[in-house]
PDB file of C-alpha atoms in Angstrom:
ATOM      1  CA  MET A   1     -72.366  28.708 156.586  1.00 82.00           C
ATOM      2  CA  LYS A   2     -72.437  25.255 154.704  1.00 93.00           C
ATOM      3  CA  VAL A   3     -74.194  22.133 154.051  1.00 96.00           C
ATOM      4  CA  ILE A   4     -72.237  18.940 152.939  1.00 96.00           C
ATOM      5  CA  GLY A   5     -73.284  15.575 152.275  1.00 97.00           C
ATOM      6  CA  ILE A   6     -70.604  12.592 153.430  1.00 97.00           C
ATOM      7  CA  ILE A   7     -70.844   9.156 151.960  1.00 97.00           C
ATOM      8  CA  ASP A   8     -69.009   6.388 153.033  1.00 96.00           C
ATOM      9  CA  ILE A   9     -69.288   3.199 150.854  1.00 96.00           C
ATOM     10  CA  GLY A  10     -67.846   0.255 152.698  1.00 95.00           C
ATOM     11  CA  THR A  11     -67.772  -3.216 151.769  1.00 95.00           C
ATOM     12  CA  ASN A  12     -70.995  -4.284 153.834  1.00 94.00           C
ATOM     13  CA  SER A  13     -72.914  -1.101 154.241  1.00 95.00           C
ATOM     14  CA  ALA A  14     -72.988   2.217 152.917  1.00 97.00           C
ATOM     15  CA  ARG A  15     -73.599   5.425 155.195  1.00 97.00           C
ATOM     16  CA  LEU A  16     -74.854   9.029 154.787  1.00 98.00           C
ATOM     17  CA  ALA A  17     -74.583  11.907 156.802  1.00 97.00           C
ATOM     18  CA  VAL A  18     -75.685  15.367 156.020  1.00 97.00           C
ATOM     19  CA  VAL A  19     -74.009  18.314 158.013  1.00 96.00           C
ATOM     20  CA  HIS A  20     -74.129  21.931 158.487  1.00 95.00           C
ATOM     21  CA  ILE A  21     -71.116  23.771 159.005  1.00 92.00           C
ATOM     22  CA  ALA A  22     -71.472  26.952 160.806  1.00 90.00           C
ATOM     23  CA  SER A  23     -69.179  29.916 160.237  1.00 88.00           C
ATOM     24  CA  ASN A  24     -67.592  29.280 163.505  1.00 87.00           C
ATOM     25  CA  HIS A  25     -67.151  25.799 162.352  1.00 84.00           C
ATOM     26  CA  ASP A  26     -69.692  24.203 164.813  1.00 87.00           C
ATOM     27  CA  CYS A  27     -71.264  21.270 163.149  1.00 89.00           C
ATOM     28  CA  THR A  28     -74.747  20.108 163.341  1.00 93.00           C
ATOM     29  CA  THR A  29     -75.927  16.840 161.884  1.00 93.00           C
ATOM     30  CA  LEU A  30     -78.993  17.188 160.054  1.00 95.00           C
ATOM     31  CA  ALA A  31     -79.580  13.530 158.683  1.00 96.00           C
ATOM     32  CA  GLN A  32     -78.074  10.275 158.941  1.00 97.00           C
ATOM     33  CA  HIS A  33     -78.977   7.169 157.045  1.00 97.00           C
ATOM     34  CA  LYS A  34     -77.466   3.647 156.571  1.00 97.00           C
ATOM     35  CA  GLU A  35     -78.090   0.771 153.713  1.00 96.00           C
ATOM     36  CA  THR A  36     -76.772  -2.588 153.614  1.00 95.00           C
ATOM     37  CA  ILE A  37     -75.277  -2.958 150.258  1.00 95.00           C
ATOM     38  CA  ARG A  38     -72.879  -6.024 150.393  1.00 94.00           C
ATOM     39  CA  LEU A  39     -70.699  -4.286 147.824  1.00 95.00           C
ATOM     40  CA  GLY A  40     -67.753  -6.989 148.671  1.00 94.00           C
ATOM     41  CA  GLU A  41     -70.025 -10.012 148.322  1.00 91.00           C
ATOM     42  CA  GLY A  42     -68.360 -12.379 145.874  1.00 90.00           C
ATOM     43  CA  GLU A  43     -65.538 -10.155 145.632  1.00 87.00           C
ATOM     44  CA  PHE A  44     -62.677 -11.563 147.274  1.00 87.00           C
ATOM     45  CA  SER A  45     -62.212 -14.972 145.794  1.00 82.00           C
ATOM     46  CA  ARG A  46     -62.039 -13.058 142.459  1.00 86.00           C
ATOM     47  CA  ASN A  47     -61.119  -9.874 143.095  1.00 89.00           C
ATOM     48  CA  LYS A  48     -63.766  -8.009 141.290  1.00 94.00           C
ATOM     49  CA  ILE A  49     -67.272  -6.166 142.198  1.00 96.00           C
ATOM     50  CA  THR A  50     -69.843  -8.450 140.999  1.00 95.00           C
ATOM     51  CA  PRO A  51     -72.481  -6.680 138.435  1.00 95.00           C
ATOM     52  CA  ALA A  52     -75.138  -7.139 140.971  1.00 96.00           C
ATOM     53  CA  ALA A  53     -73.310  -5.814 143.924  1.00 96.00           C
ATOM     54  CA  ALA A  54     -72.024  -2.753 141.751  1.00 97.00           C
ATOM     55  CA  ASP A  55     -75.416  -2.099 140.696  1.00 97.00           C
ATOM     56  CA  ARG A  56     -76.765  -1.927 144.312  1.00 97.00           C
ATOM     57  CA  GLY A  57     -73.775   0.379 145.318  1.00 97.00           C
ATOM     58  CA  ILE A  58     -74.496   2.765 142.414  1.00 97.00           C
ATOM     59  CA  LEU A  59     -78.228   2.552 143.177  1.00 97.00           C
ATOM     60  CA  VAL A  60     -77.583   3.892 146.957  1.00 97.00           C
ATOM     61  CA  LEU A  61     -74.788   6.199 145.827  1.00 97.00           C
ATOM     62  CA  ARG A  62     -77.258   8.062 143.625  1.00 97.00           C
ATOM     63  CA  LYS A  63     -80.157   7.640 146.459  1.00 97.00           C
ATOM     64  CA  PHE A  64     -77.807   9.214 148.966  1.00 98.00           C
ATOM     65  CA  ALA A  65     -76.502  11.866 146.542  1.00 97.00           C
ATOM     66  CA  GLU A  66     -80.412  13.290 145.918  1.00 97.00           C
ATOM     67  CA  MET A  67     -81.027  13.056 149.674  1.00 97.00           C
ATOM     68  CA  ALA A  68     -78.093  15.156 150.511  1.00 97.00           C
ATOM     69  CA  LYS A  69     -79.354  17.720 147.937  1.00 95.00           C
ATOM     70  CA  GLN A  70     -82.768  17.671 149.348  1.00 96.00           C
ATOM     71  CA  TYR A  71     -81.518  19.012 152.742  1.00 95.00           C
ATOM     72  CA  GLY A  72     -79.663  21.690 150.740  1.00 94.00           C
ATOM     73  CA  ALA A  73     -76.114  20.200 150.425  1.00 96.00           C
ATOM     74  CA  THR A  74     -73.872  22.031 148.087  1.00 95.00           C
ATOM     75  CA  GLU A  75     -71.114  19.444 148.196  1.00 95.00           C
ATOM     76  CA  VAL A  76     -71.325  15.842 148.307  1.00 96.00           C
ATOM     77  CA  VAL A  77     -68.191  13.992 149.550  1.00 96.00           C
ATOM     78  CA  ALA A  78     -67.901  10.275 148.811  1.00 97.00           C
ATOM     79  CA  VAL A  79     -65.008   7.972 149.887  1.00 97.00           C
ATOM     80  CA  ALA A  80     -64.934   3.988 149.306  1.00 97.00           C
ATOM     81  CA  THR A  81     -62.903   1.701 151.182  1.00 95.00           C
ATOM     82  CA  ALA A  82     -61.910  -2.099 150.816  1.00 95.00           C
ATOM     83  CA  ALA A  83     -64.323  -3.353 148.500  1.00 95.00           C
ATOM     84  CA  VAL A  84     -63.661  -0.925 145.598  1.00 96.00           C
ATOM     85  CA  ARG A  85     -59.968  -0.428 147.001  1.00 96.00           C
ATOM     86  CA  GLU A  86     -58.807  -4.049 146.252  1.00 94.00           C
ATOM     87  CA  ALA A  87     -61.174  -4.605 143.155  1.00 96.00           C
ATOM     88  CA  GLN A  88     -59.552  -5.022 139.610  1.00 96.00           C
ATOM     89  CA  ASN A  89     -62.456  -3.345 138.384  1.00 96.00           C
ATOM     90  CA  ARG A  90     -62.586  -0.395 140.604  1.00 96.00           C
ATOM     91  CA  ALA A  91     -62.116   2.180 137.797  1.00 97.00           C
ATOM     92  CA  GLU A  92     -65.287   1.102 136.274  1.00 97.00           C
ATOM     93  CA  PHE A  93     -67.017   1.304 139.613  1.00 97.00           C
ATOM     94  CA  VAL A  94     -65.758   4.785 140.039  1.00 97.00           C
ATOM     95  CA  GLU A  95     -66.786   6.089 136.539  1.00 98.00           C
ATOM     96  CA  ARG A  96     -70.185   4.749 137.308  1.00 97.00           C
ATOM     97  CA  ALA A  97     -70.552   6.518 140.343  1.00 97.00           C
ATOM     98  CA  ARG A  98     -69.312   9.851 138.373  1.00 97.00           C
ATOM     99  CA  ASP A  99     -71.619   9.294 135.662  1.00 97.00           C
ATOM    100  CA  GLU A 100     -74.953   7.887 136.892  1.00 97.00           C
ATOM    101  CA  ALA A 101     -74.819   9.181 140.606  1.00 95.00           C
ATOM    102  CA  GLY A 102     -73.051  12.493 139.837  1.00 95.00           C
ATOM    103  CA  VAL A 103     -70.502  11.539 142.785  1.00 96.00           C
ATOM    104  CA  ASP A 104     -66.760  12.074 142.704  1.00 96.00           C
ATOM    105  CA  LEU A 105     -65.534   8.763 144.465  1.00 97.00           C
ATOM    106  CA  ARG A 106     -62.594   8.948 146.428  1.00 97.00           C
ATOM    107  CA  VAL A 107     -60.810   5.703 147.328  1.00 97.00           C
ATOM    108  CA  VAL A 108     -58.745   5.653 150.202  1.00 97.00           C
ATOM    109  CA  SER A 109     -55.933   3.391 151.299  1.00 96.00           C
ATOM    110  CA  GLY A 110     -56.289   1.322 154.475  1.00 96.00           C
ATOM    111  CA  LEU A 111     -54.106   3.446 156.400  1.00 96.00           C
ATOM    112  CA  GLU A 112     -55.990   6.481 155.362  1.00 97.00           C
ATOM    113  CA  GLU A 113     -59.101   4.746 156.379  1.00 96.00           C
ATOM    114  CA  ALA A 114     -57.773   3.885 159.775  1.00 97.00           C
ATOM    115  CA  ARG A 115     -56.664   7.612 160.290  1.00 97.00           C
ATOM    116  CA  LEU A 116     -60.163   8.919 159.274  1.00 96.00           C
ATOM    117  CA  ILE A 117     -61.671   6.346 161.922  1.00 96.00           C
ATOM    118  CA  TYR A 118     -59.574   7.843 164.777  1.00 97.00           C
ATOM    119  CA  LEU A 119     -60.345  11.379 163.878  1.00 95.00           C
ATOM    120  CA  GLY A 120     -64.343  10.506 163.738  1.00 93.00           C
ATOM    121  CA  VAL A 121     -63.906   8.561 167.082  1.00 95.00           C
ATOM    122  CA  VAL A 122     -61.570  10.939 168.983  1.00 94.00           C
ATOM    123  CA  SER A 123     -63.877  14.007 168.091  1.00 90.00           C
ATOM    124  CA  GLY A 124     -66.744  12.341 170.162  1.00 89.00           C
ATOM    125  CA  VAL A 125     -64.997  10.725 173.296  1.00 93.00           C
ATOM    126  CA  ASP A 126     -63.485  12.585 176.139  1.00 92.00           C
ATOM    127  CA  LEU A 127     -59.948  11.051 176.738  1.00 94.00           C
ATOM    128  CA  ASN A 128     -58.426  13.364 178.996  1.00 91.00           C
ATOM    129  CA  SER A 129     -54.862  12.383 179.265  1.00 93.00           C
ATOM    130  CA  GLN A 130     -55.813   8.656 178.503  1.00 96.00           C
ATOM    131  CA  LYS A 131     -54.287   6.545 175.573  1.00 97.00           C
ATOM    132  CA  ALA A 132     -56.814   4.597 173.574  1.00 97.00           C
ATOM    133  CA  LEU A 133     -57.056   1.580 171.201  1.00 97.00           C
ATOM    134  CA  PHE A 134     -59.494   2.248 168.440  1.00 97.00           C
ATOM    135  CA  VAL A 135     -60.887  -0.855 166.794  1.00 97.00           C
ATOM    136  CA  ASP A 136     -63.057  -0.990 163.506  1.00 96.00           C
ATOM    137  CA  ILE A 137     -64.220  -4.230 162.181  1.00 95.00           C
ATOM    138  CA  GLY A 138     -65.647  -3.795 158.416  1.00 94.00           C
ATOM    139  CA  GLY A 139     -66.742  -6.235 155.817  1.00 94.00           C
ATOM    140  CA  GLY A 140     -63.110  -6.447 154.016  1.00 94.00           C
ATOM    141  CA  THR A 141     -60.966  -4.865 156.789  1.00 96.00           C
ATOM    142  CA  THR A 142     -60.302  -4.535 160.330  1.00 97.00           C
ATOM    143  CA  GLU A 143     -58.303  -1.005 161.459  1.00 97.00           C
ATOM    144  CA  MET A 144     -56.825  -0.803 164.707  1.00 97.00           C
ATOM    145  CA  ILE A 145     -55.401   2.798 165.976  1.00 98.00           C
ATOM    146  CA  VAL A 146     -53.668   3.605 169.240  1.00 98.00           C
ATOM    147  CA  GLY A 147     -53.747   7.276 169.986  1.00 97.00           C
ATOM    148  CA  ASP A 148     -54.699  10.366 172.295  1.00 96.00           C
ATOM    149  CA  ALA A 149     -57.023  12.985 172.053  1.00 95.00           C
ATOM    150  CA  THR A 150     -54.398  14.981 169.993  1.00 95.00           C
ATOM    151  CA  ASP A 151     -52.722  12.391 167.893  1.00 96.00           C
ATOM    152  CA  HIS A 152     -52.296   8.929 166.529  1.00 97.00           C
ATOM    153  CA  PHE A 153     -49.247   6.798 167.288  1.00 97.00           C
ATOM    154  CA  VAL A 154     -49.957   3.414 165.497  1.00 97.00           C
ATOM    155  CA  LEU A 155     -52.269   2.653 162.491  1.00 97.00           C
ATOM    156  CA  GLU A 156     -53.286  -0.547 161.093  1.00 97.00           C
ATOM    157  CA  SER A 157     -55.245  -1.721 158.137  1.00 97.00           C
ATOM    158  CA  LEU A 158     -56.040  -5.559 158.323  1.00 97.00           C
ATOM    159  CA  LYS A 159     -57.296  -7.635 155.543  1.00 94.00           C
ATOM    160  CA  LEU A 160     -59.935  -9.140 158.206  1.00 95.00           C
ATOM    161  CA  GLY A 161     -63.574  -8.420 157.611  1.00 93.00           C
ATOM    162  CA  ALA A 162     -66.864 -10.193 158.012  1.00 91.00           C
ATOM    163  CA  ILE A 163     -67.453 -10.586 154.400  1.00 92.00           C
ATOM    164  CA  ARG A 164     -63.747 -11.373 153.601  1.00 92.00           C
ATOM    165  CA  LEU A 165     -63.505 -14.272 156.371  1.00 91.00           C
ATOM    166  CA  ALA A 166     -66.981 -15.590 155.246  1.00 88.00           C
ATOM    167  CA  GLU A 167     -65.802 -16.354 151.554  1.00 89.00           C
ATOM    168  CA  MET A 168     -62.598 -17.478 152.826  1.00 91.00           C
ATOM    169  CA  PHE A 169     -64.191 -19.953 154.934  1.00 90.00           C
ATOM    170  CA  PRO A 170     -67.439 -20.834 153.553  1.00 87.00           C
ATOM    171  CA  SER A 171     -69.952 -23.033 154.937  1.00 81.00           C
ATOM    172  CA  THR A 172     -72.651 -25.496 152.988  1.00 76.00           C
ATOM    173  CA  LYS A 173     -74.942 -25.213 155.829  1.00 77.00           C
ATOM    174  CA  THR A 174     -77.377 -22.228 157.046  1.00 82.00           C
ATOM    175  CA  GLY A 175     -77.123 -21.104 160.796  1.00 84.00           C
ATOM    176  CA  PRO A 176     -74.151 -20.879 163.187  1.00 86.00           C
ATOM    177  CA  VAL A 177     -70.688 -21.308 162.324  1.00 85.00           C
ATOM    178  CA  SER A 178     -69.235 -24.706 162.715  1.00 88.00           C
ATOM    179  CA  LYS A 179     -66.776 -25.263 165.505  1.00 92.00           C
ATOM    180  CA  LYS A 180     -64.453 -26.471 162.748  1.00 91.00           C
ATOM    181  CA  ASN A 181     -64.758 -23.319 160.745  1.00 90.00           C
ATOM    182  CA  TYR A 182     -65.003 -21.072 163.735  1.00 91.00           C
ATOM    183  CA  ARG A 183     -61.588 -22.434 164.830  1.00 95.00           C
ATOM    184  CA  ALA A 184     -60.055 -21.973 161.598  1.00 94.00           C
ATOM    185  CA  MET A 185     -61.084 -18.418 161.519  1.00 93.00           C
ATOM    186  CA  LEU A 186     -59.610 -17.618 164.822  1.00 94.00           C
ATOM    187  CA  ASP A 187     -56.649 -19.427 163.729  1.00 96.00           C
ATOM    188  CA  TYR A 188     -56.215 -17.320 160.484  1.00 95.00           C
ATOM    189  CA  ALA A 189     -57.092 -14.056 162.679  1.00 95.00           C
ATOM    190  CA  HIS A 190     -54.455 -14.489 165.039  1.00 95.00           C
ATOM    191  CA  GLY A 191     -51.906 -15.219 162.566  1.00 95.00           C
ATOM    192  CA  ALA A 192     -52.961 -12.373 160.221  1.00 94.00           C
ATOM    193  CA  ALA A 193     -53.033  -9.817 163.401  1.00 95.00           C
ATOM    194  CA  SER A 194     -50.064 -10.988 165.116  1.00 96.00           C
ATOM    195  CA  GLN A 195     -47.853  -8.234 163.968  1.00 95.00           C
ATOM    196  CA  ALA A 196     -50.357  -5.419 164.827  1.00 95.00           C
ATOM    197  CA  PHE A 197     -50.989  -6.896 168.277  1.00 94.00           C
ATOM    198  CA  ARG A 198     -47.375  -6.639 169.316  1.00 95.00           C
ATOM    199  CA  LYS A 199     -47.145  -2.840 167.976  1.00 95.00           C
ATOM    200  CA  MET A 200     -50.312  -2.188 170.130  1.00 94.00           C
ATOM    201  CA  ARG A 201     -49.104  -3.994 173.244  1.00 94.00           C
ATOM    202  CA  SER A 202     -45.715  -2.438 172.722  1.00 96.00           C
ATOM    203  CA  GLU A 203     -47.478   1.322 172.231  1.00 96.00           C
ATOM    204  CA  GLY A 204     -49.869   0.367 175.406  1.00 96.00           C
ATOM    205  CA  PHE A 205     -53.301   1.980 176.034  1.00 97.00           C
ATOM    206  CA  ASP A 206     -55.642   2.777 178.866  1.00 97.00           C
ATOM    207  CA  VAL A 207     -59.123   2.340 177.392  1.00 96.00           C
ATOM    208  CA  ALA A 208     -60.579   0.488 173.967  1.00 96.00           C
ATOM    209  CA  PHE A 209     -63.243   1.603 172.057  1.00 96.00           C
ATOM    210  CA  GLY A 210     -64.684  -0.634 169.287  1.00 94.00           C
TER     211      GLY A 210
END
């Protein structure tokens, strides 16, 4: 048996799961935590993680690693997605994660992120013989996958995320997004996702999970 800590460092939030793996490979979740860190805040206009965002990310990484060890984790697996993947200073952030938090951070590609999302969701739903569309909207990217209970057929990672779009279409006002900005966001999203949409429609699916 083994206890593992799993950390996901996303563009908007960071998540921790501490899992007990039995000798027969059954898994029991011992703890789950989430922190909003906005690692990608201010990044997409300059392609760098800002110093303040990096500090927030390292602080949460250190906190999560310590929490995992408190639950008896003998191994911590950490994965980073769009914010770290696209940053010019990602090597510096990965080095800080290792030196200051004791975490070896694995930066995954967009398609690998989509594959991991598929594996995570499909393990918790009963698809029977149905084919499903899986959509995950993050801070930096949106992943779209078509698959069934045993395999995936289409993997897409689109540069469409909440923080990215907010920075691409900034507003000088607080409160709701203006109709003009909202229309511009929709037009941009449709254009950026049109090829992926065609693939999803061509493959076909019976049910969707978002």
